[in-house]
mmCIF file of C-alpha atoms in Angstrom:
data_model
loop_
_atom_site.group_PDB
_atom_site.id
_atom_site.type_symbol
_atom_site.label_atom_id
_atom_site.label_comp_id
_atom_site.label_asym_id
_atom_site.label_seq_id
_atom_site.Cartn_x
_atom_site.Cartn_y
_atom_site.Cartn_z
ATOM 1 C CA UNK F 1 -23.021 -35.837 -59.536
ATOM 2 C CA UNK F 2 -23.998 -32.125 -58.160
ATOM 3 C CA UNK F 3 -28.160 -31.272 -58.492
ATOM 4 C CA UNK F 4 -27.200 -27.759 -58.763
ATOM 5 C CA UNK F 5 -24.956 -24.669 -59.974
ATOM 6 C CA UNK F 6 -24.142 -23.479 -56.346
ATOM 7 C CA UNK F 7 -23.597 -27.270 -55.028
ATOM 8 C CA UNK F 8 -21.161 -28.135 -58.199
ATOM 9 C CA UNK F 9 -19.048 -24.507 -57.493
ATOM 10 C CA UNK F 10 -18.184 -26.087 -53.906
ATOM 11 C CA UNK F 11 -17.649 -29.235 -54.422
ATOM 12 C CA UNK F 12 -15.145 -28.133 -57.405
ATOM 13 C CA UNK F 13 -13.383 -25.790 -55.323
ATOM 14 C CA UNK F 14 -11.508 -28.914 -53.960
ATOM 15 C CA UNK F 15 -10.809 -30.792 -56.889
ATOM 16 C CA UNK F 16 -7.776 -31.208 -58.971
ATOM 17 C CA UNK F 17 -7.346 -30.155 -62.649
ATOM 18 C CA UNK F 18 -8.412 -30.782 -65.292
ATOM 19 C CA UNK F 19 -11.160 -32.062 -64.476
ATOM 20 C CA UNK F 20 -14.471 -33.212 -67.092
ATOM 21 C CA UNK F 21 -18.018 -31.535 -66.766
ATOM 22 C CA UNK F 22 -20.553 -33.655 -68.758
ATOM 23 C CA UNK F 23 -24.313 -33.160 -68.567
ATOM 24 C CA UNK F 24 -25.880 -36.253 -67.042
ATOM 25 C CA UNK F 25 -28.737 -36.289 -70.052
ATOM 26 C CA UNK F 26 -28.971 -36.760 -73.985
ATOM 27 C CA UNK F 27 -25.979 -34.268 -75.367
ATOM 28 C CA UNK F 28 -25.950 -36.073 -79.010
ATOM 29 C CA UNK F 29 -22.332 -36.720 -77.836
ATOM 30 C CA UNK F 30 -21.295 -32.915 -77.405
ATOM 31 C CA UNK F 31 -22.458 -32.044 -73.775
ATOM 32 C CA UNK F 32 -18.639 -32.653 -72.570
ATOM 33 C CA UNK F 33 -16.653 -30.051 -71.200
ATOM 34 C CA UNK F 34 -12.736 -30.317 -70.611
ATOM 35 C CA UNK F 35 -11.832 -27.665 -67.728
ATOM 36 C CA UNK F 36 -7.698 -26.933 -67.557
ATOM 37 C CA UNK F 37 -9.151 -24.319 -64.773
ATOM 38 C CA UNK F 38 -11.300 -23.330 -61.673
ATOM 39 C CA UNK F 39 -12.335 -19.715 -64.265
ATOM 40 C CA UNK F 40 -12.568 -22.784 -66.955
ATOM 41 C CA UNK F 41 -14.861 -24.902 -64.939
ATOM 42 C CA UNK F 42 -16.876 -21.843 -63.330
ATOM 43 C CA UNK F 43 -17.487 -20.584 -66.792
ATOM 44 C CA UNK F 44 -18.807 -24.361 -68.014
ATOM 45 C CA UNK F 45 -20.940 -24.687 -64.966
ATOM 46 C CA UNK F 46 -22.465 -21.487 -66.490
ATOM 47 C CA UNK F 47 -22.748 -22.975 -69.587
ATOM 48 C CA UNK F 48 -24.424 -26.265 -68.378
ATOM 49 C CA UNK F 49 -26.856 -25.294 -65.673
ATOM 50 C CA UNK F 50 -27.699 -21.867 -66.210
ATOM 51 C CA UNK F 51 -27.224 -20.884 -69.567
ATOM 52 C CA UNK F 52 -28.678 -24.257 -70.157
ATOM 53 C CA UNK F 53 -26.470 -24.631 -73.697
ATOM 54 C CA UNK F 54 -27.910 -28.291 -73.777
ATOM 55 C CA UNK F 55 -31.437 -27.807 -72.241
ATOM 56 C CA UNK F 56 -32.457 -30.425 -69.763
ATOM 57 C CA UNK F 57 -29.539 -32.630 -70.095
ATOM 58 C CA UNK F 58 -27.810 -30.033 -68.214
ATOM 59 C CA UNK F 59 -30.034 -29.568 -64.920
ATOM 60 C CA UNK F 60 -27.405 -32.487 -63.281
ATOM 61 C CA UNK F 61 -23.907 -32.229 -63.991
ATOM 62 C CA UNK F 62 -21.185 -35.192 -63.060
ATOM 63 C CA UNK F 63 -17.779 -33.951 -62.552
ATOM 64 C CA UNK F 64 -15.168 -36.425 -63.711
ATOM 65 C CA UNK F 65 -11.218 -37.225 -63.451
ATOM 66 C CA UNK F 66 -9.843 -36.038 -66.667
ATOM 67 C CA UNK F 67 -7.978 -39.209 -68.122
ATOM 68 C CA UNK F 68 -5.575 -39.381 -70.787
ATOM 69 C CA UNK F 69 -4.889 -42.176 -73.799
ATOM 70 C CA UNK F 70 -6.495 -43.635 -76.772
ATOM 71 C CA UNK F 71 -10.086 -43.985 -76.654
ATOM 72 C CA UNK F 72 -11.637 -46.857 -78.780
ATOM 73 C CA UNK F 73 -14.741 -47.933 -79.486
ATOM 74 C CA UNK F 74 -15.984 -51.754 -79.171
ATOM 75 C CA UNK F 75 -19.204 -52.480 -80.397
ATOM 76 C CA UNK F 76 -20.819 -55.433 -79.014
ATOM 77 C CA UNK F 77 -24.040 -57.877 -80.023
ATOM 78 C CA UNK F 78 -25.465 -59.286 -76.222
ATOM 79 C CA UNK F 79 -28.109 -61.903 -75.782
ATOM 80 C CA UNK F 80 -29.231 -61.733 -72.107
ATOM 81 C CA UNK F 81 -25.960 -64.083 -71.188
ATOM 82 C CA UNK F 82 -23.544 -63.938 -74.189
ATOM 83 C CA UNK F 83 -21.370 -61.115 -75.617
ATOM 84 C CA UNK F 84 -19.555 -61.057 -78.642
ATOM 85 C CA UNK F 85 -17.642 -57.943 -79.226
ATOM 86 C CA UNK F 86 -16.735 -56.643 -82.783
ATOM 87 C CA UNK F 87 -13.911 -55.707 -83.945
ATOM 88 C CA UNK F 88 -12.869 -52.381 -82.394
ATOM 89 C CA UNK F 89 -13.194 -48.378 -83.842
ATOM 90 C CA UNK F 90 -11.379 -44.742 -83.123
ATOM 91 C CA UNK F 91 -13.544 -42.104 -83.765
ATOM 92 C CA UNK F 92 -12.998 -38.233 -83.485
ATOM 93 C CA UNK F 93 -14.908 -36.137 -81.475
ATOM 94 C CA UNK F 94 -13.719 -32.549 -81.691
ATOM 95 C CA UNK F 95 -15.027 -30.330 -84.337
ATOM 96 C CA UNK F 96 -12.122 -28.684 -85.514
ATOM 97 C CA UNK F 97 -8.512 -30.735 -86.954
ATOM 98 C CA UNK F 98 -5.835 -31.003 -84.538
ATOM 99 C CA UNK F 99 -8.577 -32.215 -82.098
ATOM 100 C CA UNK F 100 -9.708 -28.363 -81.387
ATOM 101 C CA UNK F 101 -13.094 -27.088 -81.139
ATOM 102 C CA UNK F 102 -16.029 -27.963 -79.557
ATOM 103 C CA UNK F 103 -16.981 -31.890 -78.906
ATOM 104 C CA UNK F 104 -19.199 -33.666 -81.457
ATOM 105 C CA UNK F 105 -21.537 -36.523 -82.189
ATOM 106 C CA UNK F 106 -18.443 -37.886 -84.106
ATOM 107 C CA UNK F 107 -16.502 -36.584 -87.648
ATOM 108 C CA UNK F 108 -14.691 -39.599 -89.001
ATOM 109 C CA UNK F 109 -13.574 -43.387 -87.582
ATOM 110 C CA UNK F 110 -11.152 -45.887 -88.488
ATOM 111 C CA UNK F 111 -10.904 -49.209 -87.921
ATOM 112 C CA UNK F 112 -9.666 -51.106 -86.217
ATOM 113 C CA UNK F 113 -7.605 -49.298 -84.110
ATOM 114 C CA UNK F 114 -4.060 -49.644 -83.563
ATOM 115 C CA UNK F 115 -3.836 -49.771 -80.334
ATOM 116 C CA UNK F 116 -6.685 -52.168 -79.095
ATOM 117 C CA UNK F 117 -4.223 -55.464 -79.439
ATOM 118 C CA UNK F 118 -5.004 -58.749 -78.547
ATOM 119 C CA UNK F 119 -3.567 -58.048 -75.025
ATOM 120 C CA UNK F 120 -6.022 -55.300 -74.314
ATOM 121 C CA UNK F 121 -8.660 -57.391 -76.173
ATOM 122 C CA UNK F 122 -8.459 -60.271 -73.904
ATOM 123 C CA UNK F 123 -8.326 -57.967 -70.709
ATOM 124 C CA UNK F 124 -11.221 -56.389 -71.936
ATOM 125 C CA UNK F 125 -13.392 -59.497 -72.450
ATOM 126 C CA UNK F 126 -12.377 -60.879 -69.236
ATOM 127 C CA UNK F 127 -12.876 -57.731 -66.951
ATOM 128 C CA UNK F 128 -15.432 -55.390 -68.760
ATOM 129 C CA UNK F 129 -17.594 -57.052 -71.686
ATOM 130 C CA UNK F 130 -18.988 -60.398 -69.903
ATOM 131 C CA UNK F 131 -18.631 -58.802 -66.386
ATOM 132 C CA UNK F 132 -21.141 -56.210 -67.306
ATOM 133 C CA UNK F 133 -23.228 -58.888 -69.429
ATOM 134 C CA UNK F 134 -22.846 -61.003 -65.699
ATOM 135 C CA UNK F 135 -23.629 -58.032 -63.386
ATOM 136 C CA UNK F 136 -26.941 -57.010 -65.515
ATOM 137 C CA UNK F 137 -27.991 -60.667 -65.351
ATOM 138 C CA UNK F 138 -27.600 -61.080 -62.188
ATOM 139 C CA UNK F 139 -29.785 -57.898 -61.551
ATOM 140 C CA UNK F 140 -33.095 -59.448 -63.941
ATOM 141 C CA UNK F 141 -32.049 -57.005 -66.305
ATOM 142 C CA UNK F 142 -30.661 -59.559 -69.157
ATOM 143 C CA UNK F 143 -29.637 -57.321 -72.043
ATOM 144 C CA UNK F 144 -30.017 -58.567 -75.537
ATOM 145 C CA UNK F 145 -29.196 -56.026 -78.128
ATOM 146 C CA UNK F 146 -25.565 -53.490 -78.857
ATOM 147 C CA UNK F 147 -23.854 -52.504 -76.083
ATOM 148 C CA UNK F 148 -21.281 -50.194 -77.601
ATOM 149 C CA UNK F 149 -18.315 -50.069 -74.776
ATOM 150 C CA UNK F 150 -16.351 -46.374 -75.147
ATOM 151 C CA UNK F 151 -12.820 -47.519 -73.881
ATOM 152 C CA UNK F 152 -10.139 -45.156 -72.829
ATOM 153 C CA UNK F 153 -6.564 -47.078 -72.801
ATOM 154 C CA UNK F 154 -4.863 -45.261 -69.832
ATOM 155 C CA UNK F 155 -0.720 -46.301 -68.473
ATOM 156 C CA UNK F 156 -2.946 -48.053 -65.835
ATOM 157 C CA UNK F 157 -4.758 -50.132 -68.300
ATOM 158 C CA UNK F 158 -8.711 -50.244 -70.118
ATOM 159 C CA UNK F 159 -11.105 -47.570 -68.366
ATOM 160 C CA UNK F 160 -14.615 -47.568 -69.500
ATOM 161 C CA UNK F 161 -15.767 -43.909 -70.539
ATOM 162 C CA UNK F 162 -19.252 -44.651 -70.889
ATOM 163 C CA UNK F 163 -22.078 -47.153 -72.367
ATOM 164 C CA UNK F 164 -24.570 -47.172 -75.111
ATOM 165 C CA UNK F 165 -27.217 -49.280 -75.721
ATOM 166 C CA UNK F 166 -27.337 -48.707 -79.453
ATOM 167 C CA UNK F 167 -25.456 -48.965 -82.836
ATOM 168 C CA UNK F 168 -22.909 -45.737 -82.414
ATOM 169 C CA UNK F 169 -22.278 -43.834 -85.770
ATOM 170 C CA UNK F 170 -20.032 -42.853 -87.252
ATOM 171 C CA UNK F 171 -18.460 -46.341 -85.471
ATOM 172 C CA UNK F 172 -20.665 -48.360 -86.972
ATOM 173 C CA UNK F 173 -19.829 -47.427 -90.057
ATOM 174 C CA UNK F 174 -16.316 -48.476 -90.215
ATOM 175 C CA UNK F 175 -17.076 -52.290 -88.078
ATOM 176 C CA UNK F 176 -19.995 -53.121 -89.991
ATOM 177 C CA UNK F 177 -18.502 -52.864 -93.532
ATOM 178 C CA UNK F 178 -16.079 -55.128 -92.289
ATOM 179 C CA UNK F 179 -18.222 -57.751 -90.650
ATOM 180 C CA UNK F 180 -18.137 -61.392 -92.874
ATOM 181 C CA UNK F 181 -21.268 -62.222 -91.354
ATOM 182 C CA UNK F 182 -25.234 -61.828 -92.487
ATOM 183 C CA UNK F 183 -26.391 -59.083 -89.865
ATOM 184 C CA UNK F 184 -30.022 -60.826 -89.881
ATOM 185 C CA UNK F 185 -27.973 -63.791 -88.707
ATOM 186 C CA UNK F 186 -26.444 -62.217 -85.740
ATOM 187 C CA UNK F 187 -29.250 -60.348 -84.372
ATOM 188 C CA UNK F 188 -31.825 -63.333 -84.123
ATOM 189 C CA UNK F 189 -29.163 -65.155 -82.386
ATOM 190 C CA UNK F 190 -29.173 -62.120 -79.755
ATOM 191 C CA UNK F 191 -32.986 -62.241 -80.034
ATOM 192 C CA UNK F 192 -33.097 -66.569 -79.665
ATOM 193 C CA UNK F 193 -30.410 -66.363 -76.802
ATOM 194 C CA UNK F 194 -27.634 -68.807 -79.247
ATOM 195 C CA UNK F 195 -25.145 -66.305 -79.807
ATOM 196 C CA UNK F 196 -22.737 -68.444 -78.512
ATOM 197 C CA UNK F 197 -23.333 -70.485 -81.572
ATOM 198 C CA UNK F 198 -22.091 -67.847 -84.026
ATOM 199 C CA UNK F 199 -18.603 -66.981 -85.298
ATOM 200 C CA UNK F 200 -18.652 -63.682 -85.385
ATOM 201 C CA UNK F 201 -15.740 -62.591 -88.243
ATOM 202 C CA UNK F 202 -14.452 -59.574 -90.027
ATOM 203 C CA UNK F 203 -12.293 -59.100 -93.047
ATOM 204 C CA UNK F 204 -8.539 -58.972 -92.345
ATOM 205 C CA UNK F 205 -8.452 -55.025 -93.658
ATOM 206 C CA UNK F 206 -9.343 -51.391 -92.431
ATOM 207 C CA UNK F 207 -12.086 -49.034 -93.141
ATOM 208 C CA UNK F 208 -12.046 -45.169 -92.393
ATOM 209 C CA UNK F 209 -14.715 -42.530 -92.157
ATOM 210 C CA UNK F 210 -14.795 -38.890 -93.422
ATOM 211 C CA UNK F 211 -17.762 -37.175 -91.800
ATOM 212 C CA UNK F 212 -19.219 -34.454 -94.340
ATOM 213 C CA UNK F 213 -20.660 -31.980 -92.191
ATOM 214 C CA UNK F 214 -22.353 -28.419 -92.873
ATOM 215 C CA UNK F 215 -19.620 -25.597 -91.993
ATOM 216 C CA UNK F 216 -20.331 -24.290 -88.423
ATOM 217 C CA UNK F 217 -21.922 -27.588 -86.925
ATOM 218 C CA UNK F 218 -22.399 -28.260 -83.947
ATOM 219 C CA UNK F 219 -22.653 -24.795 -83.350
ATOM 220 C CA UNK F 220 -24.847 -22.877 -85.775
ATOM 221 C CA UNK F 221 -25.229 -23.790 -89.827
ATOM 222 C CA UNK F 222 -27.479 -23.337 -92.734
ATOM 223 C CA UNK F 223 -29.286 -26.192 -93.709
ATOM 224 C CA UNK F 224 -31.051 -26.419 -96.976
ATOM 225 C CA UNK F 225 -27.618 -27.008 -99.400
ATOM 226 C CA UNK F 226 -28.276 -29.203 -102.778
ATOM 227 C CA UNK F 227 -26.092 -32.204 -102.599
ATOM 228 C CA UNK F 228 -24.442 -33.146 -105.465
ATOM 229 C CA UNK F 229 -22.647 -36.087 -106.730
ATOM 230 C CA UNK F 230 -24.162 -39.170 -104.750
ATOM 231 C CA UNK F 231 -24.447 -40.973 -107.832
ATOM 232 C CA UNK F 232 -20.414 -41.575 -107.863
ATOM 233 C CA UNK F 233 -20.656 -44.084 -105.364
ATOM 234 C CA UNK F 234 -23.103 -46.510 -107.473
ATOM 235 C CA UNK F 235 -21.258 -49.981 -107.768
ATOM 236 C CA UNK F 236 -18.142 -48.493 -106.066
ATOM 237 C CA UNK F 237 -17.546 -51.875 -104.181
ATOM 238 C CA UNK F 238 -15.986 -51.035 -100.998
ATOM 239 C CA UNK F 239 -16.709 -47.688 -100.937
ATOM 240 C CA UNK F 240 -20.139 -46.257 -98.955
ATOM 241 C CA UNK F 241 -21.974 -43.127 -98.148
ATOM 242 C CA UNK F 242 -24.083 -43.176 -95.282
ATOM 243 C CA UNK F 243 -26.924 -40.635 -94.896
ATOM 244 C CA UNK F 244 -27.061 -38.724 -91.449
ATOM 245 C CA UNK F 245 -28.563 -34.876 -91.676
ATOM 246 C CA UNK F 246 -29.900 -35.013 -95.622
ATOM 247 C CA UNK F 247 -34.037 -34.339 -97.074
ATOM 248 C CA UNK F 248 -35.208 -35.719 -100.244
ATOM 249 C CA UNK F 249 -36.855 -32.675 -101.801
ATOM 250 C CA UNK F 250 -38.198 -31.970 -105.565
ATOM 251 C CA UNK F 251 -35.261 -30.478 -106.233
ATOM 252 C CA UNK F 252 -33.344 -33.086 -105.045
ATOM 253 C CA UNK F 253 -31.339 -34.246 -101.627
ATOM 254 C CA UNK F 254 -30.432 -31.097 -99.428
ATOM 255 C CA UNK F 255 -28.271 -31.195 -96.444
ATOM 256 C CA UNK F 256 -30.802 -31.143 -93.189
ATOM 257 C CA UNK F 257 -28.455 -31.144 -90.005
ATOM 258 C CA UNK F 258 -24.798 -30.635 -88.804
ATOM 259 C CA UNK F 259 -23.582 -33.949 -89.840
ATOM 260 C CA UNK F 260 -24.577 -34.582 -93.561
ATOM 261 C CA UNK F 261 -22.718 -38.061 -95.221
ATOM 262 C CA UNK F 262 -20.542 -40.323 -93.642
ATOM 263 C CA UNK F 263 -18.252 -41.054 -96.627
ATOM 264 C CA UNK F 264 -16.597 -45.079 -95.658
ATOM 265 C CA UNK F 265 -13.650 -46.393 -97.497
ATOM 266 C CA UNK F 266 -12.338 -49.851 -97.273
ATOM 267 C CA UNK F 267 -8.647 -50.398 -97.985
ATOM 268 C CA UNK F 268 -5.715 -52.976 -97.381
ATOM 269 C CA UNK F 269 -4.134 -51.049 -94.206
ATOM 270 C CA UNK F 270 -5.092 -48.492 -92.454
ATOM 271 C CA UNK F 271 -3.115 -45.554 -94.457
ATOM 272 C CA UNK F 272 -4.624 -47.106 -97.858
ATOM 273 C CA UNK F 273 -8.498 -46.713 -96.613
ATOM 274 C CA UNK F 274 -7.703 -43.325 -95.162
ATOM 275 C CA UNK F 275 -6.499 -42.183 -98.807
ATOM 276 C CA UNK F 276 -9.426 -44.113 -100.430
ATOM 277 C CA UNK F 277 -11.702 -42.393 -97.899
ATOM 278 C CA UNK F 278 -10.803 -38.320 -98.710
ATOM 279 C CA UNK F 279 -10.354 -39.339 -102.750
ATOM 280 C CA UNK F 280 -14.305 -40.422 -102.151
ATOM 281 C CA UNK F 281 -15.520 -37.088 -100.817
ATOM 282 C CA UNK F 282 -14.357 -35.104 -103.509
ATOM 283 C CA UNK F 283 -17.193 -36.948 -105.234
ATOM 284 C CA UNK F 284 -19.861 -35.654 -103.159
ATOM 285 C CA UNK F 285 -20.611 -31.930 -102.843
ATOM 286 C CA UNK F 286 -22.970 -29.298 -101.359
ATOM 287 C CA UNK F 287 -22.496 -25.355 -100.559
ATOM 288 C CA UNK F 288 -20.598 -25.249 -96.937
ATOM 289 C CA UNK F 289 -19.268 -28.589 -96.981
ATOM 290 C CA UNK F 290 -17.144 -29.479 -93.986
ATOM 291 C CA UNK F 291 -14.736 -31.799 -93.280
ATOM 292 C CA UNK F 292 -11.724 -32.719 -90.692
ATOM 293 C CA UNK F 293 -8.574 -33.242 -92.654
ATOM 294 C CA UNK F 294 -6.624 -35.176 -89.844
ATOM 295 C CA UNK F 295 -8.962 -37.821 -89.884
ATOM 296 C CA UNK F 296 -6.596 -41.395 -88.535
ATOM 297 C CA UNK F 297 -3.996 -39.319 -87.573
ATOM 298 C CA UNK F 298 -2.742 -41.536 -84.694
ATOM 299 C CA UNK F 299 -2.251 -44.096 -87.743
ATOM 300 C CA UNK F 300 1.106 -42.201 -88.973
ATOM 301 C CA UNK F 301 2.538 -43.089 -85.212
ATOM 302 C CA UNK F 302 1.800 -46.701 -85.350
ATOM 303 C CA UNK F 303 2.358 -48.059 -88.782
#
């Protein structure tokens, strides 16, 4: 963790590459920097601490091992002792297909993913989810609510990228879809401390989601765009749009942020929700509509 511009240049003058810049502060999920480079990593120190891209969140910057493999997402509901994870989500972060561009709150999930199998699952429950559960106990900090888990699964087995104490879209909307369970249920078991007492299940299927955004997010975009077509999805069972950046106006809903709709798609397998998913948003509409095309890519390599 370097305090300062000047303190982070040294201590990266000895490091090897790549190596990860990330603001230590709320990004909205884009204040990551991958440097290939010591130019690459002068130039993001720049862009951190004294250009100041992502305003306070930048005044600290951790400098991280750059790690390779699939990153997953685990969602998890806690009650102070007990975890119960849900079933697990891929999301992509870059802005751009081919995982180019700049990093993003998130433009499209799929779950489950592929490569989270019962092998990692177990590993995972063992030596992360109710170690952490354990460890904040143990502290007098009992945590009852989501703990979403970001998992990267390196040759060396499960690392843990980073913690949320929250619901993570779009991830949540891909798991929950898929959850058997009443929600209300669930979370006053968290709040009563019996979620040992529940069977937390999910539908044996997949779910995908297309992120909608407004062209030129996260950088700069127009806002303001009449959204059409959000009437298609009315008793389109298995098939959701979830509202992110949108304003209800008199003239109607307009786009109001980067990312717009989450458009969710249920299906059989993995390939079938993916093709249900980008069918469903050609329904929906709106003036610089954006979208990844590649979204459950790493599907084609596993199925």
């Amino acid at each position: 963790m370097r305090h300062s511009p000047e303190e982070a240049l040294l201590y990266l003058e000895n490091v090897s590459y790549p190596v990860v810049l990330k603001a230590d502060g709320l990004a909205l999920g884009k204040g990551v920097l991958i440097c290939n480079t010591p130019e690459e990593a002068e130039n993001g120190i720049t862009t951190l601490m004294l250009d100041k891209q992502f305003g306070e969140a930048g005044e600290t910057v951790i400098v991280e091992d750059f790690i390779t493999g699939p990153e997953v997402s685990v969602l998890c509901y806690c009650d102070g002792t007990h975890i119960k994870p849900m079933t697990s989500a891929q999301d992509h972060k870059r802005a751009k297909d081919g995982d180019e561009g700049l990093n993003t709150g998130g433009m499209g999930t799929f779950s489950p993913s592929p490569f989270y199998n019962e092998e990692v699952q177990k590993f995972c429950e063992e030596k992360i989810y109710q170690p952490t559960m354990d460890a904040m106990k143990a502290e007098g900090r009992d945590f009852v609510g989501i703990l979403f888990v970001g998992l990267m699964l390196t040759e060396e087995g499960p690392r843990v990228l980073e913690y949320n104490a929250r619901f993570g879209d779009p991830e949540a909307q891909v798991v929950l879809p898929r959850m058997k369970n009443d929600i209300i249920d669930v979370m006053e078991a968290c709040i009563d401390g019996k979620l040992d007492e529940i069977d937390l299940q999910f539908e044996d299927n997949a779910a995908v989601c297309v992120v909608l955004a407004s062209d030129g997010y996260p950088e700069k975009y127009e806002k303001g765009k009449l959204i059409s077509g959000l009437e298609n999805f009315e008793d389109k069972d298995g098939y959701y749009v979830f509202h992110a950046g949108t304003k209800k106006t008199e003239e109607g809903i307009v786009t109001n942020g980067g990312r717009v709709l989450g458009i969710t798609a249920k299906g059989k397998s993995l390939k079938e929700a993916r093709a249900n998913a980008y069918n469903a948003t050609e329904w929906v509409s709106f003036e610089n509509k954006y979208m990844r095309n590649d979204i459950g890519k790493a599907i084609d390599t596993i199925d």
